[in-house]
Backbone as ProteinMPNN parsed JSONL, in Angstrom:
{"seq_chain_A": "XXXXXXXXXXXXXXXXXXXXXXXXXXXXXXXXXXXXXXXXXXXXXXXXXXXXXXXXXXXXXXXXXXXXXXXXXXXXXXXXXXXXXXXXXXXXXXXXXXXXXXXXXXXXXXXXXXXXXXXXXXXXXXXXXXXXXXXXXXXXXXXXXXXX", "coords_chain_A": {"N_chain_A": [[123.095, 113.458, 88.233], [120.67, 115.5, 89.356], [120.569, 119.498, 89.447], [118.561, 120.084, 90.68], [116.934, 122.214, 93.238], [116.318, 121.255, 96.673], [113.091, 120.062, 98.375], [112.238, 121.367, 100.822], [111.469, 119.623, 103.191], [111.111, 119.669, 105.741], [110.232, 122.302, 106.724], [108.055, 122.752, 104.862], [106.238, 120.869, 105.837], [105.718, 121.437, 108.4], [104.759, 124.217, 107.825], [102.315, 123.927, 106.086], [100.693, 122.723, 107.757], [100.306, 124.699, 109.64], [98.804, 125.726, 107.903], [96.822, 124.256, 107.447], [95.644, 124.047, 109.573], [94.04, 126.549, 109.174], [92.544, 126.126, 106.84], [90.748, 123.953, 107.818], [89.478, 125.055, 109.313], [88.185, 127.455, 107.325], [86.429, 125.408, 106.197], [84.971, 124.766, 107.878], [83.6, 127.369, 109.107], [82.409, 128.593, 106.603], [80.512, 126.918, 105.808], [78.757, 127.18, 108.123], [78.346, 130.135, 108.158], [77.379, 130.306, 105.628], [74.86, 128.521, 106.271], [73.811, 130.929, 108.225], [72.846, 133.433, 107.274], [71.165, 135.805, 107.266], [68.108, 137.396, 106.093], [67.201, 139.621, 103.207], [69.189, 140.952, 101.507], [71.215, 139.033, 101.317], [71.138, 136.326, 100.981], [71.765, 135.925, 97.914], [74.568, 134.915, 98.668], [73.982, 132.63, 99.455], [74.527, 130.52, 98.529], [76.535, 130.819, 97.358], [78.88, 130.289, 98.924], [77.965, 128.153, 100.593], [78.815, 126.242, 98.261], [81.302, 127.228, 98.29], [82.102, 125.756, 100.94], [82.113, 123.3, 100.792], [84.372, 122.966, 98.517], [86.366, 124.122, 99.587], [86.681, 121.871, 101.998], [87.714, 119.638, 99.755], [89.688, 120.708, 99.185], [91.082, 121.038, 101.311], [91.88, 117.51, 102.104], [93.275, 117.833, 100.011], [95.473, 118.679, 100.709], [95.997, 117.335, 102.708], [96.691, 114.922, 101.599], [99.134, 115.58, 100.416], [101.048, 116.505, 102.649], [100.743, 113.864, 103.586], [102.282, 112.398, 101.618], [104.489, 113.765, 101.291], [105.837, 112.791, 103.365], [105.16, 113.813, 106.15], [102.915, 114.078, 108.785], [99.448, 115.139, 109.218], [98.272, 117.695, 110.316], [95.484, 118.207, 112.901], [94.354, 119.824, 114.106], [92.191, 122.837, 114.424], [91.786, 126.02, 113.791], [90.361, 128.873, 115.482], [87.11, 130.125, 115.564], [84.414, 132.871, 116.185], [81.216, 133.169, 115.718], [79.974, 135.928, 114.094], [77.091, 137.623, 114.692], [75.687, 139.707, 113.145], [74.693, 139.996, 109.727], [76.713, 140.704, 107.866], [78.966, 141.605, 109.327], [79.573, 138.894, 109.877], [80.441, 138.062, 107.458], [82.868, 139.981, 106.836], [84.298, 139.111, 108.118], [84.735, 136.474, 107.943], [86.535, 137.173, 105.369], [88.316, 138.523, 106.218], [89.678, 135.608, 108.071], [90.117, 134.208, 105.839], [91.812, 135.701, 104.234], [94.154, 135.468, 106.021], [94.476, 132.573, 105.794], [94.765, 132.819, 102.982], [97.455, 133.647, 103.179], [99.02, 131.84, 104.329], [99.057, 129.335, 103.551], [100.223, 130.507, 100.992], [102.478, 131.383, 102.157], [104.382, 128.943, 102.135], [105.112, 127.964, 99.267], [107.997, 129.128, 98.983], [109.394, 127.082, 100.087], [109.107, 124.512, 98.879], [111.018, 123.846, 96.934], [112.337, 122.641, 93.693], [112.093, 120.633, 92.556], [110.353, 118.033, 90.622], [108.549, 117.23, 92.323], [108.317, 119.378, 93.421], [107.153, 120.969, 91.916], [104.827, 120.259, 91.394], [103.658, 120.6, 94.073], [103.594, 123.14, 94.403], [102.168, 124.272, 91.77], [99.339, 122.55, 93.244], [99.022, 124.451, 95.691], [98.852, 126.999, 94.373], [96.522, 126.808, 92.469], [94.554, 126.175, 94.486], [95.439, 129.033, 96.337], [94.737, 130.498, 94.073], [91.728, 129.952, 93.629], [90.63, 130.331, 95.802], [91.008, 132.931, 96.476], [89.462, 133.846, 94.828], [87.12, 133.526, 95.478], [87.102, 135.088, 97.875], [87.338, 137.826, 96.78], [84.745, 137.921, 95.204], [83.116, 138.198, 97.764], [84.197, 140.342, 99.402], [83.462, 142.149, 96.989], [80.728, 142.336, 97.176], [80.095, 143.185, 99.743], [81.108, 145.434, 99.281], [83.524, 146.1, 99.749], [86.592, 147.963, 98.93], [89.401, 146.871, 95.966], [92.419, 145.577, 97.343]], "CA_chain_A": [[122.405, 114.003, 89.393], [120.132, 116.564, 89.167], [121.015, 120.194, 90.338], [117.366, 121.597, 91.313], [116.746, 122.575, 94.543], [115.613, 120.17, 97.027], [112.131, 120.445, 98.54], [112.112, 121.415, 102.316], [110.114, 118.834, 103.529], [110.283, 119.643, 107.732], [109.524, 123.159, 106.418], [106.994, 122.879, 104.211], [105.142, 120.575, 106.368], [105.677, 122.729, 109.138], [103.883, 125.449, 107.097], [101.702, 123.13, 105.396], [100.193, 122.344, 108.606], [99.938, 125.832, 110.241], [97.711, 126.188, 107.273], [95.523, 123.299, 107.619], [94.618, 124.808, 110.871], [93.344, 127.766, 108.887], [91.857, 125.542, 106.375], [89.642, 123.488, 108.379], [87.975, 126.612, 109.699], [87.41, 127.739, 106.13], [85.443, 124.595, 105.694], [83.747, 125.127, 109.015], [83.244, 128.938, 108.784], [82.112, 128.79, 105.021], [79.167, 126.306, 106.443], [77.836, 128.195, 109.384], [77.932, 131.33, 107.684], [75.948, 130.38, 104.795], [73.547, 128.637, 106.89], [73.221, 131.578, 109.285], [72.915, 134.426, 106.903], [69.227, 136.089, 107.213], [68.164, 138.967, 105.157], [67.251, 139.476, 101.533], [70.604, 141.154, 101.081], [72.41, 138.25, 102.042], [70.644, 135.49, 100.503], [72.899, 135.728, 96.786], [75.61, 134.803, 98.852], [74.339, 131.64, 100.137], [75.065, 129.389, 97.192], [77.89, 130.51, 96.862], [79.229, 129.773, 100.089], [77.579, 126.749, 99.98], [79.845, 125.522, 97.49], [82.597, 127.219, 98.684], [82.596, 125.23, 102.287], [82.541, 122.066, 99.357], [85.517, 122.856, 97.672], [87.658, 123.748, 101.26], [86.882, 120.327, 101.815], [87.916, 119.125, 99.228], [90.922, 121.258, 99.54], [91.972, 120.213, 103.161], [91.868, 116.796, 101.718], [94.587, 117.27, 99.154], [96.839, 119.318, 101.045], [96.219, 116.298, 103.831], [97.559, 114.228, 100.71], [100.426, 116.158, 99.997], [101.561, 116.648, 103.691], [101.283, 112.665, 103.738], [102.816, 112.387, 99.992], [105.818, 114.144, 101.563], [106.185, 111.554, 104.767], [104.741, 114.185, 106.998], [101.711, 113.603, 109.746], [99.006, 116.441, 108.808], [97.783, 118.423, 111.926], [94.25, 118.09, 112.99], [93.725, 121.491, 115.008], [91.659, 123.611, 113.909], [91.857, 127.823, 114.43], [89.344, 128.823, 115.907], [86.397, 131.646, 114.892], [83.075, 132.778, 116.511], [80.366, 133.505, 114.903], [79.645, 137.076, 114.53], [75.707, 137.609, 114.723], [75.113, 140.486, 112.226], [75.371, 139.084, 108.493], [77.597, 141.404, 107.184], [80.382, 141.248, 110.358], [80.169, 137.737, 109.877], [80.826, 138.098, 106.216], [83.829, 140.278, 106.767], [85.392, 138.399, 109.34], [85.324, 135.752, 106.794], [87.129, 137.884, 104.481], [89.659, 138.378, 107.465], [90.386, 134.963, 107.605], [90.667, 133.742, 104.372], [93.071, 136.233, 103.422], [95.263, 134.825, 106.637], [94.56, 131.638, 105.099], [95.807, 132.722, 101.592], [99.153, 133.943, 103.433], [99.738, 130.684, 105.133], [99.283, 128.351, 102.028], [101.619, 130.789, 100.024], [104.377, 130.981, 102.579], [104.698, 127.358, 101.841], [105.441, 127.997, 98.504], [109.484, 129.027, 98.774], [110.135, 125.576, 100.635], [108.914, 123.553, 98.027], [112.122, 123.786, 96.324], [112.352, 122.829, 92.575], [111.419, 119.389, 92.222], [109.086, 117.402, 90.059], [107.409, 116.976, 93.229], [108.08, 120.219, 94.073], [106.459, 121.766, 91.233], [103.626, 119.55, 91.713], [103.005, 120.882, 94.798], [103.798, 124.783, 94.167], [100.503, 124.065, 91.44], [98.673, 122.419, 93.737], [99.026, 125.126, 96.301], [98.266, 128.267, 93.493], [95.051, 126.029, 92.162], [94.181, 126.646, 96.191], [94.889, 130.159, 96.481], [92.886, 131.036, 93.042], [90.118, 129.518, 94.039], [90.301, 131.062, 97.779], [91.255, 134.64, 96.095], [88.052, 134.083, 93.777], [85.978, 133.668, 96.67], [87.455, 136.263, 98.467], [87.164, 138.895, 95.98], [83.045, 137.804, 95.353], [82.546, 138.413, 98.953], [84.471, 141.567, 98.861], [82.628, 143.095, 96.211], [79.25, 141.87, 97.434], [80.242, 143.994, 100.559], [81.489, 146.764, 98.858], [84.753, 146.21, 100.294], [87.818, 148.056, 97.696], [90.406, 146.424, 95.977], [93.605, 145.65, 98.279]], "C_chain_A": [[121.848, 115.383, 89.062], [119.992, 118.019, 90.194], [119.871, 121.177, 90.944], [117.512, 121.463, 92.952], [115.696, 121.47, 95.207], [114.265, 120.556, 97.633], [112.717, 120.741, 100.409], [111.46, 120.799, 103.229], [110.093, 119.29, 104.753], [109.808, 120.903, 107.524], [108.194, 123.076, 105.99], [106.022, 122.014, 105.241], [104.574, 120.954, 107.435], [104.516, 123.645, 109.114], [102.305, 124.734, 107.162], [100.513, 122.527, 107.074], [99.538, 123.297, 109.5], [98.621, 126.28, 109.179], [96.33, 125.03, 106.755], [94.953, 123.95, 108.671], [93.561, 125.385, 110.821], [91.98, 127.296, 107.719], [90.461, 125.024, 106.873], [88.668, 124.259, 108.832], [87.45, 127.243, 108.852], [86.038, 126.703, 106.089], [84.43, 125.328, 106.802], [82.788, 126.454, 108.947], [82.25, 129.232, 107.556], [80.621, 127.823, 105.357], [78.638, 127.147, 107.073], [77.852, 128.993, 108.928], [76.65, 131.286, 106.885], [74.852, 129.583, 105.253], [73.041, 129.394, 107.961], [72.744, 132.999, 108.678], [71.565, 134.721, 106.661], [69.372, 137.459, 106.638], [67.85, 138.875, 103.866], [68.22, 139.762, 100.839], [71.682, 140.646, 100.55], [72.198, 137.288, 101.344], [71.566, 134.821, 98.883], [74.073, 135.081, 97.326], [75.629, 133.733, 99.814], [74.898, 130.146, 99.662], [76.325, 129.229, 97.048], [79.015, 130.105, 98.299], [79.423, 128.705, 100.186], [78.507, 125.844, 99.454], [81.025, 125.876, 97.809], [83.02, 126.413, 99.912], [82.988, 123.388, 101.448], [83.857, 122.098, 99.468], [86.375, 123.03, 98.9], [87.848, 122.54, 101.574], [87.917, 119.775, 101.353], [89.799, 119.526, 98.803], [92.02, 120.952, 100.862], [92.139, 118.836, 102.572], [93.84, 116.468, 100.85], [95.319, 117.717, 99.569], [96.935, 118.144, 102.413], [97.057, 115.498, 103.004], [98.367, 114.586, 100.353], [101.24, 115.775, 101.556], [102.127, 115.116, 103.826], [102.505, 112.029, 103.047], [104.149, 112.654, 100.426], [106.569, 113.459, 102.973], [106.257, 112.994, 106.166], [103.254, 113.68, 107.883], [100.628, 115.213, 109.256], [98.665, 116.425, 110.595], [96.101, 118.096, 111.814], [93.629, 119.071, 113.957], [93.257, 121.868, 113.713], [91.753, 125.349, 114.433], [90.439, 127.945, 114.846], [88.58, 130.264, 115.232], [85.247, 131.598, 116.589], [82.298, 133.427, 115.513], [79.763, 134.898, 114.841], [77.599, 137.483, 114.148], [75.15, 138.604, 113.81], [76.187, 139.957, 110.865], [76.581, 139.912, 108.014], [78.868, 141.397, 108.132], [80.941, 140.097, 110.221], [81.232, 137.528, 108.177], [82.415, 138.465, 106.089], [84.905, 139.773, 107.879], [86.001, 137.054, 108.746], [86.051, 135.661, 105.773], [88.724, 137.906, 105.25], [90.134, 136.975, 106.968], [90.874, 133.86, 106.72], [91.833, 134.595, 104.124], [94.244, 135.992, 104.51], [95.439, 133.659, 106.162], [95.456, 131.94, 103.931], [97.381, 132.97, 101.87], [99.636, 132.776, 103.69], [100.195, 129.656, 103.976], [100.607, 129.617, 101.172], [103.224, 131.487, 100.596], [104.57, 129.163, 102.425], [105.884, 127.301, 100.925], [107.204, 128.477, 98.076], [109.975, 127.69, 99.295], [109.755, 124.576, 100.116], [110.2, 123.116, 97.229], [111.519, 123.683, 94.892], [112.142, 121.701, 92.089], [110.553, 118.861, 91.662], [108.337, 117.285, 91.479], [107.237, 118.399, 93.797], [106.963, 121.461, 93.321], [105.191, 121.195, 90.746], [103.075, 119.884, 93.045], [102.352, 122.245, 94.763], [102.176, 124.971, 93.172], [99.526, 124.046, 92.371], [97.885, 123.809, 94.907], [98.579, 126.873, 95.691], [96.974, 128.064, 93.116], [94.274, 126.676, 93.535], [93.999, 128.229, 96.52], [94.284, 130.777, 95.631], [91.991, 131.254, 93.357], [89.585, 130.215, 95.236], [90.389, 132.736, 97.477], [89.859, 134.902, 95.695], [87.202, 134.734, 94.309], [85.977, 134.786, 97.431], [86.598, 138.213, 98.01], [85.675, 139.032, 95.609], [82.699, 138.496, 96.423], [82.724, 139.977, 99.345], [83.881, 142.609, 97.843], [80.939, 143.112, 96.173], [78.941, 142.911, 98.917], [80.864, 145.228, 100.198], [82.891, 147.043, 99.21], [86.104, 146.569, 98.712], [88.423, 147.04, 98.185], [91.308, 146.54, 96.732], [94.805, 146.405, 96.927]], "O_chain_A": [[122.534, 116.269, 88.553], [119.525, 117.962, 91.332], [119.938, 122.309, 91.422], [118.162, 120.65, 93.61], [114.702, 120.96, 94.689], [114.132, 121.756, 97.391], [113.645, 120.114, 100.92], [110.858, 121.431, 104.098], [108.934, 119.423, 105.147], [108.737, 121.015, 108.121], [107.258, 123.328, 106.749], [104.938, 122.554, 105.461], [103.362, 120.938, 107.651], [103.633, 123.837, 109.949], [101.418, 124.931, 107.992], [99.514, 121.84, 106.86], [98.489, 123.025, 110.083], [97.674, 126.985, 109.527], [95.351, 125.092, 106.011], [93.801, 124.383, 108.627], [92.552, 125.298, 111.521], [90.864, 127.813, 107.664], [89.361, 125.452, 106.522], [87.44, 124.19, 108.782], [86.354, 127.748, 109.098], [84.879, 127.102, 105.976], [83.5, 126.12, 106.65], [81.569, 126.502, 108.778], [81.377, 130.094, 107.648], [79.589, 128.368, 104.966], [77.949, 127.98, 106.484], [76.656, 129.24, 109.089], [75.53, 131.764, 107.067], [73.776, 129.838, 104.711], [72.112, 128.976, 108.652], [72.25, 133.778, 109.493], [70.853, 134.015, 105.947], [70.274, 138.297, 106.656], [68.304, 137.878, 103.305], [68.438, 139.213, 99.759], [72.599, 141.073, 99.848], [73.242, 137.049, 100.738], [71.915, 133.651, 98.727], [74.769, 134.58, 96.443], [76.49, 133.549, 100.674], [75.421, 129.163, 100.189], [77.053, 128.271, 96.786], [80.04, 129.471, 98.052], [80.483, 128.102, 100.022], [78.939, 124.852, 100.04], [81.93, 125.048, 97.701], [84.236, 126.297, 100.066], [83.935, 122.626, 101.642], [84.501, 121.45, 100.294], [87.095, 122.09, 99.234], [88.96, 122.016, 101.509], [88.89, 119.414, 102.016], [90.717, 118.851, 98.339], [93.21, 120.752, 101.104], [93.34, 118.987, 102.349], [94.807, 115.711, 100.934], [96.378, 117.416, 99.018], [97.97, 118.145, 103.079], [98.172, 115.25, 103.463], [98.789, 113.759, 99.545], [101.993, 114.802, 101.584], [103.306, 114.845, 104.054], [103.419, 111.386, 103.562], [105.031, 111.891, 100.034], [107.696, 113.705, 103.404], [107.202, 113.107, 106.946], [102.598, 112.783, 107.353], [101.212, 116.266, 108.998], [98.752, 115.651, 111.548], [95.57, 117.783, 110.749], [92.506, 118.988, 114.455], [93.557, 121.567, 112.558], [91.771, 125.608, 115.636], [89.535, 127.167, 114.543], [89.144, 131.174, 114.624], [85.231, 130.84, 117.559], [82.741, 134.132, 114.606], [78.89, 135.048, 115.696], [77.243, 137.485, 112.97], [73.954, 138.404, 113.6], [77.384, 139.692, 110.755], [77.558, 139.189, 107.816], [79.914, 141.136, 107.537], [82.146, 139.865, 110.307], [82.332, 137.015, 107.971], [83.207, 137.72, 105.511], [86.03, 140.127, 108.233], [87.138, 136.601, 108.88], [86.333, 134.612, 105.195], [89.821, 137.458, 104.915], [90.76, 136.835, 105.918], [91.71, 132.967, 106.853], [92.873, 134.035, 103.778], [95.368, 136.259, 104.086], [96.629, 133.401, 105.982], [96.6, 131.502, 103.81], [98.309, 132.652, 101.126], [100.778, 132.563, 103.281], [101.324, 129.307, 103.632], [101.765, 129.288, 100.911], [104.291, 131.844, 100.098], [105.3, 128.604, 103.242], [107.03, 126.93, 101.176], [107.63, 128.192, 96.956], [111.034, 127.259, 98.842], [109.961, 123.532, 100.735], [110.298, 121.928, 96.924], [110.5, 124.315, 94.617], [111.95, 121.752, 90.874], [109.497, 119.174, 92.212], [107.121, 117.272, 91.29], [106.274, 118.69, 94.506], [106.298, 122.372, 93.814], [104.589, 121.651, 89.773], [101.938, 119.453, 93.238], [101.175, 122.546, 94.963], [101.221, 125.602, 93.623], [98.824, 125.038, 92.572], [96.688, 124.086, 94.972], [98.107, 127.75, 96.415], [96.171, 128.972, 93.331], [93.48, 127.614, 93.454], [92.929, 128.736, 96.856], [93.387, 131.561, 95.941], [91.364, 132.308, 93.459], [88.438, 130.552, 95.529], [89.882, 133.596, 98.197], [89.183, 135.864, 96.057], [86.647, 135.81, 94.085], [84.949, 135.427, 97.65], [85.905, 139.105, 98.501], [85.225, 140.177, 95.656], [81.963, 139.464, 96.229], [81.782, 140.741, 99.56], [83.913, 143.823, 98.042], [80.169, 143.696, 95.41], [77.813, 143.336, 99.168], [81.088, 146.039, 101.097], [83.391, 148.144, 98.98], [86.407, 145.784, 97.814], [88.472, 146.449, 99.264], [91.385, 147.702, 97.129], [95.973, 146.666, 97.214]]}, "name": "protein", "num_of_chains": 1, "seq": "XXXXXXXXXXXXXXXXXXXXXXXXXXXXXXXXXXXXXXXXXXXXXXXXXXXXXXXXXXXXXXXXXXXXXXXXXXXXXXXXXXXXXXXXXXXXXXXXXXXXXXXXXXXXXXXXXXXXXXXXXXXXXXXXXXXXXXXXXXXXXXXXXXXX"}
């Protein structure tokens, strides 16, 4: 019998669910922004958007497949935003909550426990905030916003 630590499954999906919430509004948010952003300023930063409302996707997706993977139900709320009407408010409001996003996905990460499945998720879930830091940090330095 093996002595790792077990995974937390009503936790983690718990979590895992509070941060789909936050997810789905990435996708959403990460759309409407970059098709609302007017300006010549602004314009560099519609591609990348663009692809970033993609990859959230594609991200809500696998953390829907994990949540299932672990004999949880995923959530299907969404958080909510509005749209802030000057490009640059909207920009940093997007900055806002992504980086509540990145908290939510990596409180997950202690109730995974130690498990081949658990350290298949703990990946999955760092792959996620990378990618969401990446973005972050682009947008952030495209706004002039310092390092945290």
């Amino acid at each position: 019998m093996s002595d790792a630590e077990p995974m937390k499954v009503d936790a983690a999906v718990a979590k895992l669910n509070l941060a789909l919430a936050l997810q789905y509004r990435s996708v959403i948010e990460h759309a409407v922004v970059a098709g609302t952003l007017t300006g010549v300023p602004w314009q560099p930063l519609v591609g990348l958007l663009r692809t970033a409302a993609a990859d959230e996707l594609d991200d809500a997706r696998r953390i829907v497949e994990k949540v299932v993977a672990i004999g949880g139900t995923p959530s299907t709320d969404v958080a909510p935003f509005t749209l802030a009407a000057d490009p640059e408010r909207a920009l940093r409001q997007l900055v806002d909550h992504e980086c509540e996003a990145l908290a939510a996905f990596h409180a997950v990460i202690p109730d995974t426990g130690q498990e081949p499945r658990s350290e298949a998720m703990e990946h999955r879930l760092e792959h996620l905030i990378m990618r969401k830091q990446e973005q972050v940090d682009t947008v952030r330095r495209a706004l002039g916003i310092p390092p945290e």
